[in-house]
Amino acid sequence: QVIGEGWNRPIGRHDPTAHAEIMALRQGGAVLQNYRLLNATLYVTLEPCVMCAGAMVHSRIRRLVYGAADEKTGAAGSLVDILRHPGMNHQVEIVSGVLADECAATLSNFFRLRREQKKALRLAQRAADKPE
């Protein structure tokens, strides 16, 4: 049963906490009417950051499944491991590397397309602003 879904919205919402994981956890909490998502599994494309990992600990999810590792900011083992840290009051089971190559390619293609769209928009704006 899916209780929540999310995608990154920090720019559109002007909210630095509006990561996909946070949005999904918020929606799951609203659906269950409880911030504790005790038997939930969170599936994500990219290894979560420290903020999202902290939210997972607080929500008490049971398991995280992710595809691509994030060597720069990953908080599920790549940079740090918040989810299994012995000092935390809750540990999260981690399944990593699921369809890792496909996830990495999806992310690369998405951001390449976004850069191309922004470039095309800038060029169109310059052309519109150019006097004839």
PDB file of C-alpha atoms in Angstrom:
ATOM      1  CA  GLN A   1       0.000   0.000   0.000  1.00  0.00           C
ATOM      2  CA  VAL A   2       1.438   3.380  -1.014  1.00  0.00           C
ATOM      3  CA  ILE A   3       0.862   5.994   1.697  1.00  0.00           C
ATOM      4  CA  GLY A   4       2.911   8.839   0.245  1.00  0.00           C
ATOM      5  CA  GLU A   5       4.996  10.030  -2.645  1.00  0.00           C
ATOM      6  CA  GLY A   6       7.223  12.990  -3.230  1.00  0.00           C
ATOM      7  CA  TRP A   7       9.603  14.769  -5.516  1.00  0.00           C
ATOM      8  CA  ASN A   8      12.024  17.615  -4.917  1.00  0.00           C
ATOM      9  CA  ARG A   9      10.191  20.929  -4.519  1.00  0.00           C
ATOM     10  CA  PRO A  10      12.552  23.301  -2.649  1.00  0.00           C
ATOM     11  CA  ILE A  11      12.763  25.890  -5.432  1.00  0.00           C
ATOM     12  CA  GLY A  12       9.071  26.009  -6.308  1.00  0.00           C
ATOM     13  CA  ARG A  13       7.998  26.014  -2.665  1.00  0.00           C
ATOM     14  CA  HIS A  14      10.790  28.295  -1.463  1.00  0.00           C
ATOM     15  CA  ASP A  15      11.412  25.627   1.164  1.00  0.00           C
ATOM     16  CA  PRO A  16      14.859  24.086   1.675  1.00  0.00           C
ATOM     17  CA  THR A  17      13.261  21.110   3.460  1.00  0.00           C
ATOM     18  CA  ALA A  18      10.993  20.144   0.539  1.00  0.00           C
ATOM     19  CA  HIS A  19      13.100  17.189  -0.578  1.00  0.00           C
ATOM     20  CA  ALA A  20      11.327  14.195  -2.128  1.00  0.00           C
ATOM     21  CA  GLU A  21      11.828  12.070   0.987  1.00  0.00           C
ATOM     22  CA  ILE A  22      10.421  14.742   3.300  1.00  0.00           C
ATOM     23  CA  MET A  23       7.398  15.272   1.040  1.00  0.00           C
ATOM     24  CA  ALA A  24       6.691  11.516   1.004  1.00  0.00           C
ATOM     25  CA  LEU A  25       7.088  11.221   4.787  1.00  0.00           C
ATOM     26  CA  ARG A  26       4.767  14.192   5.341  1.00  0.00           C
ATOM     27  CA  GLN A  27       2.142  12.694   3.073  1.00  0.00           C
ATOM     28  CA  GLY A  28       2.480   9.294   4.737  1.00  0.00           C
ATOM     29  CA  GLY A  29       2.021  10.860   8.160  1.00  0.00           C
ATOM     30  CA  ALA A  30      -1.087  12.699   6.975  1.00  0.00           C
ATOM     31  CA  VAL A  31      -2.576   9.517   5.499  1.00  0.00           C
ATOM     32  CA  LEU A  32      -1.908   7.481   8.644  1.00  0.00           C
ATOM     33  CA  GLN A  33      -2.676  10.391  10.968  1.00  0.00           C
ATOM     34  CA  ASN A  34       0.551   9.564  12.790  1.00  0.00           C
ATOM     35  CA  TYR A  35       4.101  10.825  12.375  1.00  0.00           C
ATOM     36  CA  ARG A  36       5.397   7.374  13.237  1.00  0.00           C
ATOM     37  CA  LEU A  37       5.498   5.298  10.082  1.00  0.00           C
ATOM     38  CA  LEU A  38       6.501   2.147  11.941  1.00  0.00           C
ATOM     39  CA  ASN A  39       6.275  -0.517   9.241  1.00  0.00           C
ATOM     40  CA  ALA A  40       6.905   1.701   6.247  1.00  0.00           C
ATOM     41  CA  THR A  41       9.532   1.236   3.571  1.00  0.00           C
ATOM     42  CA  LEU A  42      10.726   4.336   1.739  1.00  0.00           C
ATOM     43  CA  TYR A  43      11.880   3.830  -1.861  1.00  0.00           C
ATOM     44  CA  VAL A  44      14.081   6.555  -3.371  1.00  0.00           C
ATOM     45  CA  THR A  45      16.205   6.982  -6.458  1.00  0.00           C
ATOM     46  CA  LEU A  46      19.160   8.659  -4.735  1.00  0.00           C
ATOM     47  CA  GLU A  47      20.707   8.041  -1.328  1.00  0.00           C
ATOM     48  CA  PRO A  48      19.181  10.513   1.142  1.00  0.00           C
ATOM     49  CA  CYS A  49      20.941  13.525   2.648  1.00  0.00           C
ATOM     50  CA  VAL A  50      21.492  14.095   6.381  1.00  0.00           C
ATOM     51  CA  MET A  51      18.250  16.069   6.799  1.00  0.00           C
ATOM     52  CA  CYS A  52      16.153  13.390   5.127  1.00  0.00           C
ATOM     53  CA  ALA A  53      17.913  10.601   7.021  1.00  0.00           C
ATOM     54  CA  GLY A  54      17.155  12.407  10.284  1.00  0.00           C
ATOM     55  CA  ALA A  55      13.497  12.656   9.321  1.00  0.00           C
ATOM     56  CA  MET A  56      13.473   8.921   8.593  1.00  0.00           C
ATOM     57  CA  VAL A  57      14.849   8.183  12.056  1.00  0.00           C
ATOM     58  CA  HIS A  58      12.233  10.441  13.663  1.00  0.00           C
ATOM     59  CA  SER A  59       9.431   8.872  11.619  1.00  0.00           C
ATOM     60  CA  ARG A  60      10.604   5.410  12.672  1.00  0.00           C
ATOM     61  CA  ILE A  61      10.394   3.928   9.188  1.00  0.00           C
ATOM     62  CA  ARG A  62      11.452   0.310   9.096  1.00  0.00           C
ATOM     63  CA  ARG A  63      13.422   0.262   5.865  1.00  0.00           C
ATOM     64  CA  LEU A  64      14.991   2.474   3.205  1.00  0.00           C
ATOM     65  CA  VAL A  65      15.541   1.172  -0.323  1.00  0.00           C
ATOM     66  CA  TYR A  66      17.589   3.365  -2.655  1.00  0.00           C
ATOM     67  CA  GLY A  67      19.252   3.079  -6.026  1.00  0.00           C
ATOM     68  CA  ALA A  68      22.174   5.407  -6.675  1.00  0.00           C
ATOM     69  CA  ALA A  69      24.721   6.265  -3.997  1.00  0.00           C
ATOM     70  CA  ASP A  70      25.493   9.937  -3.320  1.00  0.00           C
ATOM     71  CA  GLU A  71      29.198  10.180  -2.550  1.00  0.00           C
ATOM     72  CA  LYS A  72      28.976  13.932  -1.804  1.00  0.00           C
ATOM     73  CA  THR A  73      26.044  14.111   0.623  1.00  0.00           C
ATOM     74  CA  GLY A  74      24.784  10.562   1.172  1.00  0.00           C
ATOM     75  CA  ALA A  75      23.735   9.875   4.760  1.00  0.00           C
ATOM     76  CA  ALA A  76      22.943   6.171   4.395  1.00  0.00           C
ATOM     77  CA  GLY A  77      26.535   4.996   4.228  1.00  0.00           C
ATOM     78  CA  SER A  78      28.343   6.892   1.467  1.00  0.00           C
ATOM     79  CA  LEU A  79      29.434   9.983   3.427  1.00  0.00           C
ATOM     80  CA  VAL A  80      27.947   9.195   6.839  1.00  0.00           C
ATOM     81  CA  ASP A  81      25.482   6.618   8.129  1.00  0.00           C
ATOM     82  CA  ILE A  82      22.805   8.380  10.155  1.00  0.00           C
ATOM     83  CA  LEU A  83      20.281   5.585   9.724  1.00  0.00           C
ATOM     84  CA  ARG A  84      22.336   2.894  11.455  1.00  0.00           C
ATOM     85  CA  HIS A  85      24.267   5.090  13.875  1.00  0.00           C
ATOM     86  CA  PRO A  86      24.389   3.323  17.256  1.00  0.00           C
ATOM     87  CA  GLY A  87      23.733   6.597  19.098  1.00  0.00           C
ATOM     88  CA  MET A  88      20.358   7.090  17.445  1.00  0.00           C
ATOM     89  CA  ASN A  89      17.184   6.015  19.222  1.00  0.00           C
ATOM     90  CA  HIS A  90      16.029   4.155  16.090  1.00  0.00           C
ATOM     91  CA  GLN A  91      17.945   2.373  13.338  1.00  0.00           C
ATOM     92  CA  VAL A  92      16.649   1.921   9.818  1.00  0.00           C
ATOM     93  CA  GLU A  93      17.327  -1.129   7.670  1.00  0.00           C
ATOM     94  CA  ILE A  94      19.042  -0.067   4.434  1.00  0.00           C
ATOM     95  CA  VAL A  95      18.887  -1.799   1.064  1.00  0.00           C
ATOM     96  CA  SER A  96      21.228   0.036  -1.301  1.00  0.00           C
ATOM     97  CA  GLY A  97      22.193  -0.183  -4.935  1.00  0.00           C
ATOM     98  CA  VAL A  98      18.815  -1.379  -6.239  1.00  0.00           C
ATOM     99  CA  LEU A  99      18.892  -0.667  -9.983  1.00  0.00           C
ATOM    100  CA  ALA A 100      21.818   1.670  -9.219  1.00  0.00           C
ATOM    101  CA  ASP A 101      22.929   2.167 -12.833  1.00  0.00           C
ATOM    102  CA  GLU A 102      19.387   2.851 -14.017  1.00  0.00           C
ATOM    103  CA  CYS A 103      18.785   5.298 -11.162  1.00  0.00           C
ATOM    104  CA  ALA A 104      22.055   7.131 -11.832  1.00  0.00           C
ATOM    105  CA  ALA A 105      21.220   7.349 -15.547  1.00  0.00           C
ATOM    106  CA  THR A 106      17.702   8.624 -14.798  1.00  0.00           C
ATOM    107  CA  LEU A 107      19.103  11.358 -12.558  1.00  0.00           C
ATOM    108  CA  SER A 108      21.823  12.316 -15.060  1.00  0.00           C
ATOM    109  CA  ASN A 109      19.323  12.495 -17.906  1.00  0.00           C
ATOM    110  CA  PHE A 110      16.877  14.540 -15.832  1.00  0.00           C
ATOM    111  CA  PHE A 111      19.462  17.148 -14.869  1.00  0.00           C
ATOM    112  CA  ARG A 112      20.921  17.256 -18.397  1.00  0.00           C
ATOM    113  CA  LEU A 113      17.435  17.946 -19.758  1.00  0.00           C
ATOM    114  CA  ARG A 114      16.869  20.657 -17.124  1.00  0.00           C
ATOM    115  CA  ARG A 115      20.147  22.378 -18.112  1.00  0.00           C
ATOM    116  CA  GLU A 116      19.173  22.213 -21.791  1.00  0.00           C
ATOM    117  CA  GLN A 117      15.726  23.670 -21.025  1.00  0.00           C
ATOM    118  CA  LYS A 118      17.221  26.529 -19.008  1.00  0.00           C
ATOM    119  CA  LYS A 119      19.721  27.270 -21.782  1.00  0.00           C
ATOM    120  CA  ALA A 120      16.958  27.295 -24.417  1.00  0.00           C
ATOM    121  CA  LEU A 121      14.893  29.613 -22.228  1.00  0.00           C
ATOM    122  CA  ARG A 122      17.822  32.028 -21.827  1.00  0.00           C
ATOM    123  CA  LEU A 123      18.472  32.018 -25.579  1.00  0.00           C
ATOM    124  CA  ALA A 124      14.792  32.631 -26.334  1.00  0.00           C
ATOM    125  CA  GLN A 125      14.720  35.483 -23.818  1.00  0.00           C
ATOM    126  CA  ARG A 126      17.814  37.072 -25.377  1.00  0.00           C
ATOM    127  CA  ALA A 127      16.289  36.758 -28.840  1.00  0.00           C
ATOM    128  CA  ALA A 128      13.051  38.358 -27.625  1.00  0.00           C
ATOM    129  CA  ASP A 129      14.957  41.209 -25.971  1.00  0.00           C
ATOM    130  CA  LYS A 130      17.142  41.861 -29.025  1.00  0.00           C
ATOM    131  CA  PRO A 131      16.057  44.953 -31.001  1.00  0.00           C
ATOM    132  CA  GLU A 132      15.372  44.337 -34.676  1.00  0.00           C
TER     133      GLU A 132
END
